[in-house]
Amino acid sequence: MKPIAFTCLLNCFLLFFSCASEDNNTITEQDSDIETIYFPPNDSDVWETKTISEVAWNENQLAPLLDFLQEKNTKSFMLLHNGKIVVEAYMNGHTKSSPWYWASAGKTLTSTVSGIAQDEGLININSKASDYLGTGWTSATLEKENLITNRHLLSMSTGLDDSLGEDITPDALYYVADPETRWAYHNVFLKMQDVVALASNTSWDNYFNTKLKDKIGMSGSWIPFGSLNVYWSNTRSMARFGLMISAKGKWENDVIVSESFLNEAISTSQNINESYGYLWWLNGKSTYHLPQSQIEFPGNLIPNAPNDMYCALGKNDQKIYIIPSKNLVVIRMGEAAENSNFALSSFDDELWGKVNAFIN
């Protein structure tokens, strides 16, 4: 080969790899611009923030949102974007360190820990509850009791009587219908805590603390209230849990609960109330049921909220809203915003009208 031809060939060769290298660098730079989820450290009160201008939201709509929240008996409100705090507000005598009850929003803690126990091979969601609880945990016949699975406990479809409110003693757990023929909001879901405790050969509190609370830096504790076990924590601990769920079960590099279980938990869990998963409420469905009601209502659970939103809802308007399409976690704690003390009220839709004006 002549020297000139060889030189030209060599230059082309080098130019090709130089371009390829530049392309690779460009891809790396573009990838680095994609924001990863931020997780606050477990051993510190530090939590990184993000300004409203950074997310290009309507700053002039923040004051109306916070005024509305204060008028509606709110104690705390947080809004996370990709894990960082954009809004954190305390009002009506509440502070950052003040504990408050999750009420039924804490049902999702039971759902998540049940998923962890299944991931560890301790339980099977589809196994009958009596495999773990023994027989006689209801007043139903053995034949009917053995129809009830852990999945029915998590999906509010046991068929057991829900008319006695918070009384979940075995004598109160009367058979009303076969599982999955009736959706009824009922505190019998707490039997899942017994299932996990028995399967793990430890107390519910200990398993919860070891497998979830301590791993993501939550504070708080389960406090007995009558026959219930109610979780209390500060607002940031509720936000930590919401952040872990929004990160598909991960906390930094640790898998807390499998993504496969969470995908199942935030999907319709039975064929009656399509807006209910495993103790999670689901938006964007065509119909929904309300607690203590057998009536099917048409339309979205919360019309003003994004269709892909799923949420933990508790008595007196305790809220964890998770919106994957917007990388948002929204927390609200406080007294009842409306006259109703149900987990779901007209406050949800009003609040999302205000939030939409702020974030869009």
Coordinates of C-alpha atoms in Angstrom, one line a residue:
M1 CA 0.0 0.0 0.0
K2 CA 1.3 3.5 -0.9
P3 CA 2.2 5.8 2.0
I4 CA -0.4 8.4 1.0
A5 CA -3.2 5.8 0.7
F6 CA -2.2 4.3 4.0
T7 CA -2.2 7.7 5.7
C8 CA -5.7 8.5 4.3
L9 CA -6.9 5.1 5.5
L10 CA -5.4 5.6 8.9
N11 CA -7.0 9.1 9.2
C12 CA -10.4 7.7 8.3
F13 CA -10.0 5.0 10.8
L14 CA -9.1 7.4 13.6
L15 CA -11.8 9.8 12.5
F16 CA -14.4 7.0 12.7
F17 CA -13.4 6.1 16.3
S18 CA -13.1 9.7 17.3
C19 CA -16.7 10.3 16.2
A20 CA -17.8 7.1 17.9
S21 CA -16.1 8.3 21.1
E22 CA -17.9 11.7 20.9
D23 CA -21.2 10.0 20.3
N24 CA -20.6 7.8 23.3
N25 CA -19.7 10.8 25.4
T26 CA -22.8 12.6 24.2
I27 CA -25.0 9.7 25.2
T28 CA -23.3 9.6 28.7
E29 CA -23.9 13.3 29.1
Q30 CA -27.5 13.0 28.1
D31 CA -28.0 10.1 30.5
S32 CA -26.4 12.1 33.3
D33 CA -29.0 14.8 32.7
I34 CA -31.8 12.3 33.6
E35 CA -32.5 13.0 37.3
T36 CA -32.3 9.9 39.6
I37 CA -34.5 9.6 42.6
Y38 CA -33.1 11.2 45.7
F39 CA -33.3 9.3 49.1
P40 CA -32.7 11.2 52.3
P41 CA -30.1 9.6 54.6
N42 CA -31.4 7.4 57.4
D43 CA -29.2 8.7 60.1
S44 CA -29.8 12.4 59.6
D45 CA -32.6 15.0 59.5
V46 CA -31.1 16.3 56.2
W47 CA -33.5 16.2 53.2
E48 CA -32.5 17.9 50.0
T49 CA -34.9 20.4 48.5
K50 CA -35.8 21.7 45.1
T51 CA -37.1 25.2 44.3
I52 CA -40.4 25.8 42.5
S53 CA -38.5 27.4 39.6
E54 CA -36.4 24.3 39.2
V55 CA -39.6 22.3 38.4
A56 CA -41.2 25.2 36.5
W57 CA -44.4 25.2 38.6
N58 CA -46.8 28.2 39.2
E59 CA -45.3 29.8 42.3
N60 CA -48.3 32.2 42.5
Q61 CA -50.6 29.2 43.1
L62 CA -48.7 28.0 46.2
A63 CA -50.3 30.5 48.6
P64 CA -53.8 29.6 47.6
L65 CA -53.0 25.9 48.0
L66 CA -51.5 26.4 51.5
D67 CA -54.4 28.7 52.5
F68 CA -56.9 26.1 51.4
L69 CA -55.0 23.4 53.4
Q70 CA -55.0 25.5 56.5
E71 CA -58.7 26.2 56.2
K72 CA -59.4 22.5 55.9
N73 CA -57.8 21.6 59.3
T74 CA -54.5 20.4 57.8
K75 CA -51.6 19.9 60.1
S76 CA -48.9 19.1 57.6
F77 CA -48.4 18.9 53.9
M78 CA -45.4 17.7 51.8
L79 CA -44.8 17.5 48.1
L80 CA -41.8 15.5 46.8
H81 CA -40.5 15.6 43.2
N82 CA -38.1 12.7 42.5
G83 CA -37.6 12.4 46.2
K84 CA -36.6 16.0 46.9
I85 CA -38.8 18.3 48.9
V86 CA -40.5 21.1 46.9
V87 CA -43.1 22.0 49.6
E88 CA -43.1 21.2 53.3
A89 CA -45.6 23.1 55.4
Y90 CA -46.8 22.8 59.0
M91 CA -49.9 24.5 60.4
N92 CA -52.6 24.6 63.0
G93 CA -50.2 23.8 65.9
H94 CA -48.3 21.0 64.2
T95 CA -44.5 20.9 63.8
K96 CA -41.9 18.8 61.8
S97 CA -41.4 16.6 64.9
S98 CA -45.1 16.2 65.9
P99 CA -46.5 12.6 65.6
W100 CA -49.9 12.0 64.1
Y101 CA -51.9 8.9 63.3
W102 CA -52.0 7.4 59.8
A103 CA -55.5 5.8 60.4
S104 CA -56.4 3.6 57.5
A105 CA -53.6 5.1 55.4
G106 CA -51.5 2.7 57.5
K107 CA -53.2 -0.2 55.9
T108 CA -50.7 0.1 53.1
L109 CA -47.9 -0.6 55.7
T110 CA -49.6 -4.0 56.4
S111 CA -49.9 -4.6 52.6
T112 CA -46.2 -3.8 52.1
V113 CA -44.9 -5.9 55.0
S114 CA -47.0 -8.8 53.8
G115 CA -45.2 -8.5 50.4
I116 CA -41.9 -8.5 52.2
A117 CA -42.9 -11.7 54.1
Q118 CA -43.9 -13.3 50.8
D119 CA -40.6 -12.2 49.1
E120 CA -38.8 -14.0 52.0
G121 CA -40.8 -17.2 51.4
L122 CA -42.5 -17.0 54.8
I123 CA -46.1 -16.7 53.5
N124 CA -48.0 -17.1 50.3
I125 CA -50.6 -14.5 49.5
N126 CA -52.8 -17.1 47.8
S127 CA -52.7 -19.6 50.7
K128 CA -55.7 -19.8 53.0
A129 CA -55.4 -17.7 56.1
S130 CA -56.1 -20.7 58.4
D131 CA -52.8 -22.2 57.3
Y132 CA -51.2 -19.6 59.5
L133 CA -53.9 -18.6 61.9
G134 CA -55.2 -22.1 62.7
T135 CA -58.9 -22.9 62.5
G136 CA -61.6 -21.1 64.4
W137 CA -60.4 -17.6 63.8
T138 CA -63.9 -16.7 62.5
S139 CA -67.3 -17.9 63.6
A140 CA -67.9 -19.4 60.1
T141 CA -68.0 -23.1 59.4
L142 CA -64.6 -24.7 58.8
E143 CA -65.6 -25.2 55.1
K144 CA -66.3 -21.5 54.7
E145 CA -63.4 -20.3 56.8
N146 CA -61.0 -22.3 54.6
L147 CA -62.2 -20.4 51.6
I148 CA -60.6 -17.2 52.9
T149 CA -57.0 -16.6 51.7
N150 CA -54.5 -14.0 52.6
R151 CA -55.3 -12.2 49.3
H152 CA -58.9 -11.9 50.5
L153 CA -57.7 -10.2 53.7
L154 CA -55.6 -7.7 51.6
S155 CA -58.3 -7.0 49.1
M156 CA -61.3 -6.5 51.5
S157 CA -63.1 -9.5 49.9
T158 CA -63.3 -12.0 52.7
G159 CA -67.1 -12.1 52.7
L160 CA -67.0 -11.6 56.5
D161 CA -69.4 -9.2 58.2
D162 CA -68.3 -5.5 58.1
S163 CA -71.2 -4.0 60.1
L164 CA -69.5 -4.1 63.5
G165 CA -66.9 -1.5 62.6
E166 CA -63.7 -1.8 64.7
D167 CA -64.6 -5.0 66.5
I168 CA -62.6 -7.8 64.9
T169 CA -62.8 -10.4 67.6
P170 CA -63.5 -13.9 66.2
D171 CA -67.0 -13.9 67.5
A172 CA -67.6 -10.8 65.4
L173 CA -66.3 -12.3 62.2
Y174 CA -69.5 -13.7 60.9
Y175 CA -69.8 -15.3 57.5
V176 CA -71.9 -13.2 55.2
A177 CA -70.9 -14.3 51.7
D178 CA -68.3 -16.4 50.0
P179 CA -65.0 -14.6 49.3
E180 CA -64.8 -12.4 46.3
T181 CA -68.6 -12.2 46.0
R182 CA -68.7 -9.0 48.2
W183 CA -66.3 -6.1 48.7
A184 CA -66.6 -4.7 52.2
Y185 CA -64.2 -2.3 54.0
H186 CA -63.4 -4.1 57.2
N187 CA -60.7 -4.1 59.8
V188 CA -60.3 -7.9 59.4
F189 CA -57.3 -7.0 57.3
L190 CA -55.4 -6.8 60.6
K191 CA -55.4 -10.5 60.7
M192 CA -52.6 -10.2 58.1
Q193 CA -50.4 -8.8 60.8
D194 CA -51.1 -12.0 62.8
V195 CA -50.3 -14.1 59.7
V196 CA -46.9 -12.3 59.3
A197 CA -46.1 -12.5 63.0
L198 CA -46.8 -16.2 63.2
A199 CA -45.0 -17.1 60.0
S200 CA -41.9 -15.1 61.0
N201 CA -41.9 -16.4 64.6
T202 CA -41.6 -12.9 66.0
S203 CA -43.9 -10.0 66.9
W204 CA -45.5 -7.9 64.2
D205 CA -43.8 -4.8 65.6
N206 CA -40.4 -6.5 65.5
Y207 CA -40.8 -7.8 61.9
F208 CA -42.1 -4.4 60.8
N209 CA -39.3 -2.5 62.4
T210 CA -36.6 -4.8 61.1
K211 CA -37.8 -5.2 57.6
L212 CA -39.3 -1.8 56.8
K213 CA -39.1 1.0 59.3
D214 CA -35.4 0.8 60.2
K215 CA -34.3 0.2 56.6
I216 CA -35.8 3.5 55.3
G217 CA -35.2 5.6 58.4
M218 CA -38.8 6.0 59.6
S219 CA -39.8 7.0 63.1
G220 CA -43.0 6.1 64.8
S221 CA -44.8 3.2 66.4
W222 CA -47.9 1.0 66.4
I223 CA -50.2 2.1 69.2
P224 CA -53.2 0.0 70.3
F225 CA -56.6 1.7 69.9
G226 CA -59.3 -0.6 71.1
S227 CA -59.0 -3.7 69.0
L228 CA -57.0 -1.8 66.3
N229 CA -53.3 -1.3 65.9
V230 CA -52.8 2.2 64.6
Y231 CA -49.5 3.7 63.3
W232 CA -48.3 7.1 64.5
S233 CA -45.3 9.0 63.1
N234 CA -44.1 12.4 62.0
T235 CA -44.9 13.6 58.5
R236 CA -41.5 13.0 57.1
S237 CA -41.7 9.3 58.0
M238 CA -44.9 9.0 56.0
A239 CA -43.1 10.7 53.2
R240 CA -40.2 8.3 53.4
F241 CA -42.6 5.4 53.0
G242 CA -44.4 7.0 50.1
L243 CA -41.0 7.7 48.5
M244 CA -39.9 4.0 48.8
I245 CA -43.1 2.8 47.2
S246 CA -42.8 5.4 44.4
A247 CA -39.3 4.0 43.8
K248 CA -40.8 0.6 43.1
G249 CA -39.9 -0.9 46.4
K250 CA -36.3 0.3 46.6
W251 CA -34.4 2.5 49.1
E252 CA -31.2 3.6 47.3
N253 CA -29.7 0.3 46.3
D254 CA -31.7 -1.9 48.7
V255 CA -34.8 -3.8 47.6
I256 CA -37.3 -3.4 50.5
V257 CA -40.2 -5.1 48.7
S258 CA -40.2 -6.6 45.3
E259 CA -41.5 -4.6 42.3
S260 CA -43.5 -7.6 41.2
F261 CA -45.5 -7.6 44.5
L262 CA -46.0 -3.8 44.4
N263 CA -47.3 -4.1 40.8
E264 CA -49.8 -6.6 42.0
A265 CA -50.7 -4.5 45.1
I266 CA -51.5 -1.5 43.0
S267 CA -53.7 -3.4 40.5
T268 CA -57.4 -4.2 40.9
S269 CA -57.5 -7.0 43.4
Q270 CA -61.0 -8.4 43.0
N271 CA -63.8 -8.1 40.5
I272 CA -66.2 -5.9 42.5
N273 CA -64.4 -2.7 43.5
E274 CA -62.0 -2.1 40.6
S275 CA -60.5 1.0 42.4
Y276 CA -59.0 -1.1 45.2
G277 CA -55.8 -3.1 45.2
Y278 CA -54.1 -4.7 48.2
L279 CA -55.2 -2.0 50.7
W280 CA -54.3 0.7 48.2
W281 CA -56.8 2.9 46.4
L282 CA -56.5 3.2 42.7
N283 CA -57.5 6.2 40.5
G284 CA -58.3 6.1 36.8
K285 CA -60.8 3.2 36.9
S286 CA -64.3 3.3 35.5
T287 CA -66.1 2.6 38.8
Y288 CA -65.4 2.6 42.6
H289 CA -67.0 1.7 45.9
L290 CA -66.9 3.8 49.1
P291 CA -66.2 2.4 52.6
Q292 CA -69.2 0.9 54.3
S293 CA -71.2 0.9 51.1
Q294 CA -72.2 -1.8 48.6
I295 CA -73.1 0.8 46.0
E296 CA -71.0 1.0 42.8
F297 CA -70.3 4.5 41.6
P298 CA -69.4 5.4 38.1
G299 CA -66.2 7.3 37.2
N300 CA -62.8 8.0 38.7
L301 CA -62.2 7.8 42.4
I302 CA -60.7 11.4 42.3
P303 CA -61.6 13.0 39.0
N304 CA -59.1 16.0 39.3
A305 CA -56.2 13.7 40.1
P306 CA -54.0 12.0 37.5
N307 CA -55.3 8.7 36.2
D308 CA -52.2 6.8 37.2
M309 CA -52.3 7.9 40.8
Y310 CA -52.6 5.4 43.6
C311 CA -53.0 6.3 47.2
A312 CA -53.2 5.4 50.9
L313 CA -56.3 7.0 52.4
G314 CA -57.2 7.2 56.1
K315 CA -59.9 8.5 58.4
N316 CA -60.0 12.2 58.8
D317 CA -58.2 12.7 55.5
Q318 CA -54.7 11.2 56.1
K319 CA -53.3 10.9 52.6
I320 CA -50.4 9.5 50.7
Y321 CA -50.8 10.2 46.9
I322 CA -48.3 8.6 44.5
I323 CA -48.2 9.8 40.9
P324 CA -45.7 7.8 38.7
S325 CA -46.2 9.9 35.6
K326 CA -45.2 13.1 37.4
N327 CA -42.6 11.7 39.8
L328 CA -44.6 13.0 42.7
V329 CA -45.4 11.9 46.3
V330 CA -47.9 14.1 48.1
I331 CA -48.6 13.8 51.9
R332 CA -51.4 15.3 54.0
M333 CA -52.0 14.8 57.7
G334 CA -54.6 16.5 59.9
E335 CA -58.1 16.6 61.2
A336 CA -61.1 15.9 59.0
A337 CA -61.3 18.4 56.2
E338 CA -65.0 17.8 55.6
N339 CA -67.9 16.7 57.7
S340 CA -67.3 13.1 56.6
N341 CA -64.6 11.1 58.4
F342 CA -64.4 8.4 55.7
A343 CA -61.0 7.6 54.1
L344 CA -62.3 9.2 50.9
S345 CA -64.2 12.6 50.8
S346 CA -64.9 15.5 48.5
F347 CA -61.7 17.1 50.0
D348 CA -59.6 14.8 47.8
D349 CA -61.0 16.3 44.6
E350 CA -60.9 19.8 45.9
L351 CA -57.3 19.4 47.0
W352 CA -56.3 18.1 43.6
G353 CA -57.9 21.1 41.9
K354 CA -55.5 23.3 43.9
V355 CA -52.5 21.0 43.4
N356 CA -53.1 21.0 39.6
A357 CA -53.1 24.8 39.5
F358 CA -49.8 24.7 41.2
I359 CA -47.9 22.0 39.4
N360 CA -49.3 22.4 35.8

